[in-house]
PDB file of C-alpha atoms in Angstrom:
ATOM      1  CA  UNK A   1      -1.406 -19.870 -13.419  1.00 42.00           C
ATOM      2  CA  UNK A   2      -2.647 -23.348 -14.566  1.00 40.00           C
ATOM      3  CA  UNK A   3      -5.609 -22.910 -16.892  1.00 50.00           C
ATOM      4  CA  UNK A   4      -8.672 -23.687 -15.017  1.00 60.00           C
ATOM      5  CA  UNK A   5     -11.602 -22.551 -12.560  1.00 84.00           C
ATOM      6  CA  UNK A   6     -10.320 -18.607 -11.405  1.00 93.00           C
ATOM      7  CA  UNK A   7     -11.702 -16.958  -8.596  1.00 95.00           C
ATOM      8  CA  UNK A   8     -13.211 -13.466  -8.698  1.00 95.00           C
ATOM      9  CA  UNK A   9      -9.695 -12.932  -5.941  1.00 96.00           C
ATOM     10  CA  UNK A  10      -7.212 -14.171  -8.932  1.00 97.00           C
ATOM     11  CA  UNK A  11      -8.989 -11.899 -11.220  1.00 97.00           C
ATOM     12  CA  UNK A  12      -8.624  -8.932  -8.574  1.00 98.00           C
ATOM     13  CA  UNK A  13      -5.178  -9.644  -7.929  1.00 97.00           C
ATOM     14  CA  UNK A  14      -4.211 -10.302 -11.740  1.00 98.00           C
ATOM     15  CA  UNK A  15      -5.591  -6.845 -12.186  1.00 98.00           C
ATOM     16  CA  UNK A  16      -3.800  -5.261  -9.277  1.00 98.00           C
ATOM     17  CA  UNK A  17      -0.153  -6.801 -10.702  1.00 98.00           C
ATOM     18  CA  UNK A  18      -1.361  -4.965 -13.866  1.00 98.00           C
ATOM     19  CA  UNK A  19      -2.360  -1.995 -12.253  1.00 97.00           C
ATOM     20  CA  UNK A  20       1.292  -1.799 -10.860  1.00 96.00           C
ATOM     21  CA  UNK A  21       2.255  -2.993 -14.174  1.00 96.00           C
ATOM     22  CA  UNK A  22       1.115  -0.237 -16.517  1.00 96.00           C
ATOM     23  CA  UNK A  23      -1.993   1.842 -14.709  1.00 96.00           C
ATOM     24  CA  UNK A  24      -5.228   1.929 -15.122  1.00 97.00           C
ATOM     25  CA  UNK A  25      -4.863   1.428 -18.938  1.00 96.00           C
ATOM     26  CA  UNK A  26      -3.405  -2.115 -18.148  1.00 97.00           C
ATOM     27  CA  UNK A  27      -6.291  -3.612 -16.664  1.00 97.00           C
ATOM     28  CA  UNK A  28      -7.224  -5.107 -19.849  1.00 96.00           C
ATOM     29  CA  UNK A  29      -9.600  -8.291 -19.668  1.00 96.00           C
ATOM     30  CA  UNK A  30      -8.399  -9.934 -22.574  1.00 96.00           C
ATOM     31  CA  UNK A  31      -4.432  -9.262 -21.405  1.00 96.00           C
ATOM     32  CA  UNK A  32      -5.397 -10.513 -17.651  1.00 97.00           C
ATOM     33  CA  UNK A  33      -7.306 -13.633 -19.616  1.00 96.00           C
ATOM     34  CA  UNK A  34      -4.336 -15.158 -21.084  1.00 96.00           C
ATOM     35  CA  UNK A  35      -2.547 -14.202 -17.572  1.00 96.00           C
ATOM     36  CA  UNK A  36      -4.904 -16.326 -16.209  1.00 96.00           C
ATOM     37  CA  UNK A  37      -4.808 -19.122 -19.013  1.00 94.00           C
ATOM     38  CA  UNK A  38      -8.703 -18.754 -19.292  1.00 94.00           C
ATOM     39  CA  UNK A  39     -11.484 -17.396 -21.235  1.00 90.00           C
ATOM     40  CA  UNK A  40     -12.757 -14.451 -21.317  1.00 90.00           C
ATOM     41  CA  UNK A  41     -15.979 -15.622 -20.568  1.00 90.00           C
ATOM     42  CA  UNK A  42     -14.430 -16.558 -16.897  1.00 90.00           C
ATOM     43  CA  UNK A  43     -14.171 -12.499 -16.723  1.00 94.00           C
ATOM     44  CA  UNK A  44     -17.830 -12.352 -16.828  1.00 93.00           C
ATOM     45  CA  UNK A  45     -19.149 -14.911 -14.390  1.00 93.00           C
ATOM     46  CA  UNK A  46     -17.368 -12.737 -11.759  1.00 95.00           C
ATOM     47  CA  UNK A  47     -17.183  -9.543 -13.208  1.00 96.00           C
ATOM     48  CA  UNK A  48     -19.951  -7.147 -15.013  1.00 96.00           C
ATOM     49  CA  UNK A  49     -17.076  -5.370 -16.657  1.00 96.00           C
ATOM     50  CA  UNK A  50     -14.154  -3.981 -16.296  1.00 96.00           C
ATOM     51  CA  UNK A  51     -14.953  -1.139 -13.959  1.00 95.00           C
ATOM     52  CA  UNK A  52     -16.102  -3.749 -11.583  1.00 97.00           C
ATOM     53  CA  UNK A  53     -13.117  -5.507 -11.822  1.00 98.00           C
ATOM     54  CA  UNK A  54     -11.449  -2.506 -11.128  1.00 97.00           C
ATOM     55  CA  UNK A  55     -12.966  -1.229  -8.543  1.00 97.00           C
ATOM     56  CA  UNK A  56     -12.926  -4.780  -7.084  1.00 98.00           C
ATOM     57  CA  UNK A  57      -9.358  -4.921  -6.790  1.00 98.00           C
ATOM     58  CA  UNK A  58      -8.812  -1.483  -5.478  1.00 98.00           C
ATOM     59  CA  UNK A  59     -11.228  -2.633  -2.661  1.00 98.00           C
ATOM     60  CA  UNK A  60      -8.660  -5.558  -2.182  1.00 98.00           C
ATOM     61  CA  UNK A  61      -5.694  -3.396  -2.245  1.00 98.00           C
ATOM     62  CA  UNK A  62      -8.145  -1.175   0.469  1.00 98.00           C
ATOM     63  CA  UNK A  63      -8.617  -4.314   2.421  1.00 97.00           C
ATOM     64  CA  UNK A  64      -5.090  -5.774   2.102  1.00 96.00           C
ATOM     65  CA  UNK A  65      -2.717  -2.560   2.173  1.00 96.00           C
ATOM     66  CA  UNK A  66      -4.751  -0.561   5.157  1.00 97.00           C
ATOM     67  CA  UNK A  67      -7.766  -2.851   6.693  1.00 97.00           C
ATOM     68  CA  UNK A  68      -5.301  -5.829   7.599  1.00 96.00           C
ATOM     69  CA  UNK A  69      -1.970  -3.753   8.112  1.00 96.00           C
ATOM     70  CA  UNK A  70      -3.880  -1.475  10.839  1.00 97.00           C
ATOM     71  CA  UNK A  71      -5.417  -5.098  12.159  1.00 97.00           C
ATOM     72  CA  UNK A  72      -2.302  -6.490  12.399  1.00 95.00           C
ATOM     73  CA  UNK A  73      -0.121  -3.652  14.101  1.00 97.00           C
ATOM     74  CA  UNK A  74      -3.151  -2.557  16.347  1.00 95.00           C
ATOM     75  CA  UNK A  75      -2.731  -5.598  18.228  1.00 95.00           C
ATOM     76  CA  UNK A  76       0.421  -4.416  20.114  1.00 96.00           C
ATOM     77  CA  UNK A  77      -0.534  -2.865  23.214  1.00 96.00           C
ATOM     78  CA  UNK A  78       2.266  -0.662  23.845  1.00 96.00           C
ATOM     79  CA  UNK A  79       2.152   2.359  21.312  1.00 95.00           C
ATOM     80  CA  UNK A  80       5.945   2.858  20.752  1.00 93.00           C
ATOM     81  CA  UNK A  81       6.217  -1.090  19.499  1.00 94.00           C
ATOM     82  CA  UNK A  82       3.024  -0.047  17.669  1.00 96.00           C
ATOM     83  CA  UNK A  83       4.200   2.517  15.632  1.00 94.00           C
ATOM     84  CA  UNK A  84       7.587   1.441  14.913  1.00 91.00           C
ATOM     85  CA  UNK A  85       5.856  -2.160  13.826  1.00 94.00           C
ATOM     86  CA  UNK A  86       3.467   0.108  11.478  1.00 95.00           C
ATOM     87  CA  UNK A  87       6.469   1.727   9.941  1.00 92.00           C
ATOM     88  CA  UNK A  88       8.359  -2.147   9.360  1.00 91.00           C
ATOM     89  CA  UNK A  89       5.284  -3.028   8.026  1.00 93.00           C
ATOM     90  CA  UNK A  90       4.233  -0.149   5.997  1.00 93.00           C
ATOM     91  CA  UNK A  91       7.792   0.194   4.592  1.00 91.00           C
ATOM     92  CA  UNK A  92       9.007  -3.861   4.281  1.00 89.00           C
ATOM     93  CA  UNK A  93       7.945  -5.867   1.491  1.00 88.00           C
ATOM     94  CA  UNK A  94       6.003  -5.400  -0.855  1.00 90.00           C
ATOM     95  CA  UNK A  95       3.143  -8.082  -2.242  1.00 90.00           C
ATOM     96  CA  UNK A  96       3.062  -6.306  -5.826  1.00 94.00           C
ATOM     97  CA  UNK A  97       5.986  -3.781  -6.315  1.00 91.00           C
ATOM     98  CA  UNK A  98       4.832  -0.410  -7.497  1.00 93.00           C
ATOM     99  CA  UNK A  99       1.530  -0.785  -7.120  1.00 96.00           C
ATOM    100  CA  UNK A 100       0.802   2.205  -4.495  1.00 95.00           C
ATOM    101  CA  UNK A 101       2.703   4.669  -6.711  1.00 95.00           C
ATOM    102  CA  UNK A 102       0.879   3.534  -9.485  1.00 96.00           C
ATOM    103  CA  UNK A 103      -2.928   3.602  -7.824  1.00 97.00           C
ATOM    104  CA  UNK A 104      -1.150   7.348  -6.542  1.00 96.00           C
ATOM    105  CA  UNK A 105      -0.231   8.198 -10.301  1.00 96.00           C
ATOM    106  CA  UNK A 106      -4.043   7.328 -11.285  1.00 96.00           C
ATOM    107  CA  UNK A 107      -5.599   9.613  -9.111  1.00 96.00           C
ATOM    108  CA  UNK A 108      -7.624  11.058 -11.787  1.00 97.00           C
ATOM    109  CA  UNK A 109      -9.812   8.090 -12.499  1.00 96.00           C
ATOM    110  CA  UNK A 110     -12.899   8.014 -10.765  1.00 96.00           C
ATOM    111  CA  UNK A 111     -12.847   4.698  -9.273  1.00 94.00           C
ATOM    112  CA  UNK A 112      -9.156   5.280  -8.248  1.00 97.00           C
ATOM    113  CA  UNK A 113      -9.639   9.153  -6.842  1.00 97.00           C
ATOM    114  CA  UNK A 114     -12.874   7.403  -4.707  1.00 96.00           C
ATOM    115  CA  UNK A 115     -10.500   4.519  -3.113  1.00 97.00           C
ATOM    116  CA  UNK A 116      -7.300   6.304  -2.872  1.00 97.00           C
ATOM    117  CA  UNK A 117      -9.294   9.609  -0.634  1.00 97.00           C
ATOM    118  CA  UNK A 118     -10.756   6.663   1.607  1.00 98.00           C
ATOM    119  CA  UNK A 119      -7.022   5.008   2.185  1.00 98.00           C
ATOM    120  CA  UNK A 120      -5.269   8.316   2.786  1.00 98.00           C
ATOM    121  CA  UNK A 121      -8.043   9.565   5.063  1.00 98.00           C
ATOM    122  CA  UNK A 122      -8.232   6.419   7.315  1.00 98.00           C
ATOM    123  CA  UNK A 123      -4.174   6.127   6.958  1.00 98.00           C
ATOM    124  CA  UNK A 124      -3.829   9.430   8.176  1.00 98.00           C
ATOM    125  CA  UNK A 125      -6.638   9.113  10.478  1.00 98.00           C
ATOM    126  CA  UNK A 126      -4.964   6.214  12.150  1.00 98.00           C
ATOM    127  CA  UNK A 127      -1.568   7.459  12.021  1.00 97.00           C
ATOM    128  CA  UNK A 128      -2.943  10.624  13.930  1.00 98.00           C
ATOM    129  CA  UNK A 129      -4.321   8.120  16.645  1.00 97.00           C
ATOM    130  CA  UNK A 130      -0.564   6.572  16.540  1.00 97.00           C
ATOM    131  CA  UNK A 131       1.446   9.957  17.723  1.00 96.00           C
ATOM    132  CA  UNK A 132      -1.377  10.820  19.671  1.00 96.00           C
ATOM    133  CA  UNK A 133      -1.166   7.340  21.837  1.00 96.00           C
ATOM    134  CA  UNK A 134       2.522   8.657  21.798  1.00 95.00           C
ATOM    135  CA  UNK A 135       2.000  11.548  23.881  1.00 94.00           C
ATOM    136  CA  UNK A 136       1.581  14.565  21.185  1.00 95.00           C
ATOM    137  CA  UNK A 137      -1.384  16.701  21.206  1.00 95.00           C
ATOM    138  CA  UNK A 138      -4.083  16.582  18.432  1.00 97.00           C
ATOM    139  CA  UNK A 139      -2.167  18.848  16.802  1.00 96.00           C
ATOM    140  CA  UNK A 140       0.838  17.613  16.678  1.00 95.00           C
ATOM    141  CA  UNK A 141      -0.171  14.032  16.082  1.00 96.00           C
ATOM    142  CA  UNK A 142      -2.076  15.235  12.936  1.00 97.00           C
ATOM    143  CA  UNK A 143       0.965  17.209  11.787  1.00 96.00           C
ATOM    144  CA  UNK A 144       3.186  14.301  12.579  1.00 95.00           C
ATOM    145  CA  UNK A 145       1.061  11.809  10.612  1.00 97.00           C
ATOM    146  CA  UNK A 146       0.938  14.111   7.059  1.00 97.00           C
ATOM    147  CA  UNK A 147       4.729  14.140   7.259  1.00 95.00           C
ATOM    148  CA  UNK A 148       5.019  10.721   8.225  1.00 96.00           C
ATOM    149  CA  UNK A 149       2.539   9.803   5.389  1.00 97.00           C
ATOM    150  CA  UNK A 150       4.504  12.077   3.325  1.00 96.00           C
ATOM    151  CA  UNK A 151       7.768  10.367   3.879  1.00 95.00           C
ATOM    152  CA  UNK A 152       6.199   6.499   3.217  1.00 95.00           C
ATOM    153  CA  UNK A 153       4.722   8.064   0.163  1.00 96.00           C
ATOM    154  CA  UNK A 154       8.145   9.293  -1.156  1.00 95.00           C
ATOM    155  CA  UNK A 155       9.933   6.435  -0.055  1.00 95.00           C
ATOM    156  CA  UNK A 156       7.628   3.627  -2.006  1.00 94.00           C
ATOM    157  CA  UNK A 157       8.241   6.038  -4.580  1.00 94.00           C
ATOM    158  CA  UNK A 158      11.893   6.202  -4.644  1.00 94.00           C
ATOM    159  CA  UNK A 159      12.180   2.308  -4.273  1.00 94.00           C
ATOM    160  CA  UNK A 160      10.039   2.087  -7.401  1.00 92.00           C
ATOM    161  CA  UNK A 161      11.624   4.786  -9.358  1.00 94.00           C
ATOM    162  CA  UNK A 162      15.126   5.162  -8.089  1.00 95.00           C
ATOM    163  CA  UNK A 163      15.997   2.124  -6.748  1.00 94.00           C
ATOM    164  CA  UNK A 164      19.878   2.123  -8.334  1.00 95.00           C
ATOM    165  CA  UNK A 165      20.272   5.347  -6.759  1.00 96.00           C
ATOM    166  CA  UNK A 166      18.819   4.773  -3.326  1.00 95.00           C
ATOM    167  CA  UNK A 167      19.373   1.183  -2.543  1.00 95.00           C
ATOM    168  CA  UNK A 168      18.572   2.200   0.563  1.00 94.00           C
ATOM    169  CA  UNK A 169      14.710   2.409   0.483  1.00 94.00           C
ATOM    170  CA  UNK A 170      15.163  -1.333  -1.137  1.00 93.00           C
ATOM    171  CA  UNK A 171      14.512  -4.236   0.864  1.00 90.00           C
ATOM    172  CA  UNK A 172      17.531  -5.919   0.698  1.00 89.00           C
ATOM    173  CA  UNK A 173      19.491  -2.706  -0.883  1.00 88.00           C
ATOM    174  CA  UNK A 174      22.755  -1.716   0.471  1.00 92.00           C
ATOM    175  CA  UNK A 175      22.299  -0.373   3.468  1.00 92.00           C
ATOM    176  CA  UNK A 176      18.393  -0.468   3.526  1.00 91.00           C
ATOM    177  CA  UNK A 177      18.320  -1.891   7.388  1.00 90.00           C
ATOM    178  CA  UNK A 178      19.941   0.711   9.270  1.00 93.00           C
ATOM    179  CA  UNK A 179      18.011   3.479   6.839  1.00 92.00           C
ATOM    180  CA  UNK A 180      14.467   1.966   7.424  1.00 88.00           C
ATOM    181  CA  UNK A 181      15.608   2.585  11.483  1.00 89.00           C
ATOM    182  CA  UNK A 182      16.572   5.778  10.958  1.00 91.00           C
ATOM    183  CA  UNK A 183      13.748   6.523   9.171  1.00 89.00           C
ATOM    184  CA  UNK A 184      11.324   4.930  11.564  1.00 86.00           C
ATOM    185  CA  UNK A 185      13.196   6.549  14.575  1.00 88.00           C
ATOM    186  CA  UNK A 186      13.124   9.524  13.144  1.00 89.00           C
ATOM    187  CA  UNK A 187       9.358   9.411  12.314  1.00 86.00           C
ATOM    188  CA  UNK A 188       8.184   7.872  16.005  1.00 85.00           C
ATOM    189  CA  UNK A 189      10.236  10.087  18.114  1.00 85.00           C
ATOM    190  CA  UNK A 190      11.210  13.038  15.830  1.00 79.00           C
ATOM    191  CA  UNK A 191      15.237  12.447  16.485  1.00 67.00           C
ATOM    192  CA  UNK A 192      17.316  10.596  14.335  1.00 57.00           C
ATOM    193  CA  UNK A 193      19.425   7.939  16.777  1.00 53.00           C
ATOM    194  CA  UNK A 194      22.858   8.688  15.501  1.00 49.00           C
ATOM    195  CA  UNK A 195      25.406   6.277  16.120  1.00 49.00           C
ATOM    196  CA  UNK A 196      28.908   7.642  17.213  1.00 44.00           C
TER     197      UNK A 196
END
C-alpha cells in the first residue's frame, strides 16, 4: 500500500492477513506499520492498542465471513438453491487464505474464544434453519448442520494444510469442481450423486 492516510478498515484487514499469516502473535503494530508504509502513530488515531485492533478485525472477519455470507445466500427464496449457494460460497474463494483455521487454531485467546463462540453459534444456528427449510426435523437439521459445519471446517483446513495432497479442496485444484458438488450434494441431500 502507498504510504499515506490508512483507514481504521486497512488496519483491520492488514491485521486479519497477519492473523492468517502467523496467529495472534503476528498482529504486531510495528510489522502491520511498515505493511502499511505509515507510522505508527497512524495505529493510534484509530486504534487504543492492539487488543482493539484485534478485536476490531475479528469483528470484520464476523461481519464479512458470516453477517454478509448469510445476507447474501438468504436472499434465494427456494431453500435447496439456498443451501447449495451457502456451501459455493462458504467453500469458494477465499479473501485471505488460512485465516479461519488460523482464528480456529487461536481459540485460546480471549478476544478470539469470544468471536469465534459467536460465529460458530450463529453458523450453526443458521445452518440448522437451512436443513430445517429442507424438510428435516429440528433434530435432524441440528445434527445435519454440526456435520456439515464439521466438514467446511476440515475442508478449509485441508486446503490450507494439505493442499498438494488434496488438490481437490483447492479452488482451481485438480479436480476441485466435481469434489465441491459432491461435497455439497452430499451435505444438502445426504446422498452422494454418483455418476455412472
Amino acid at each position: 500500500m502507498a504510504k499515506g492516510r490508512v483507514t481504521s478498515e486497512d488496519w483491520t484487514m492488514a491485521a486479519l492477513t497477519a492473523l492468517a499469516r502467523g496467529g495472534v502473535a503476528a498482529v504486531a503494530v510495528d510489522v502491520l506499520a511498515k505493511e502499511l508504509a505509515v507510522t505508527r502513530g497512524s495505529f493510534y488515531w484509530h486504534f487504543k492498542n492492539r487488543d482493539a485492533l484485534l478485536v476490531a478485525a475479528l469483528e470484520t472477519w464476523e461481519r464479512l465471513a458470516t453477517g454478509q455470507v448469510i445476507e447474501e445466500v438468504g436472499a434465494e427464496p427456494d431453500p435447496l438453491k439456498r443451501a447449495r449457494a451457502l456451501f459455493e460460497v462458504a467453500l469458494g474463494d477465499e479473501e485471505i487464505a488460512g485465516l479461519e483455521p488460523a482464528i480456529v487454531a487461536q481459540v485460546d485467546h480471549p478476544a478470539v474464544a469470544e468471536v469465534l463462540d459467536r460465529v460458530t453459534r450463529t453458523r450453526l444456528g443458521y445452518l440448522t434453519r437451512v436443513f430445517a427449510d429442507l424438510g428435516l426435523s429440528d433434530g435432524d437439521a441440528r445434527r445435519r448442520a454440526v456435520a456439515a459445519y464439521a466438514a467446511y471446517l476440515g475442508w478449509i483446513e485441508l486446503r490450507r494444510a494439505a493442499p498438494q495432497a488434496a488438490p481437490e479442496t483447492v479452488v482451481d485444484g485438480e479436480g476441485a469442481r466435481e469434489a465441491l458438488d459432491h461435497l455439497v450434494e452430499l451435505l444438502v441431500t445426504g446422498t452422494p450423486h454418483f455418476r455412472g
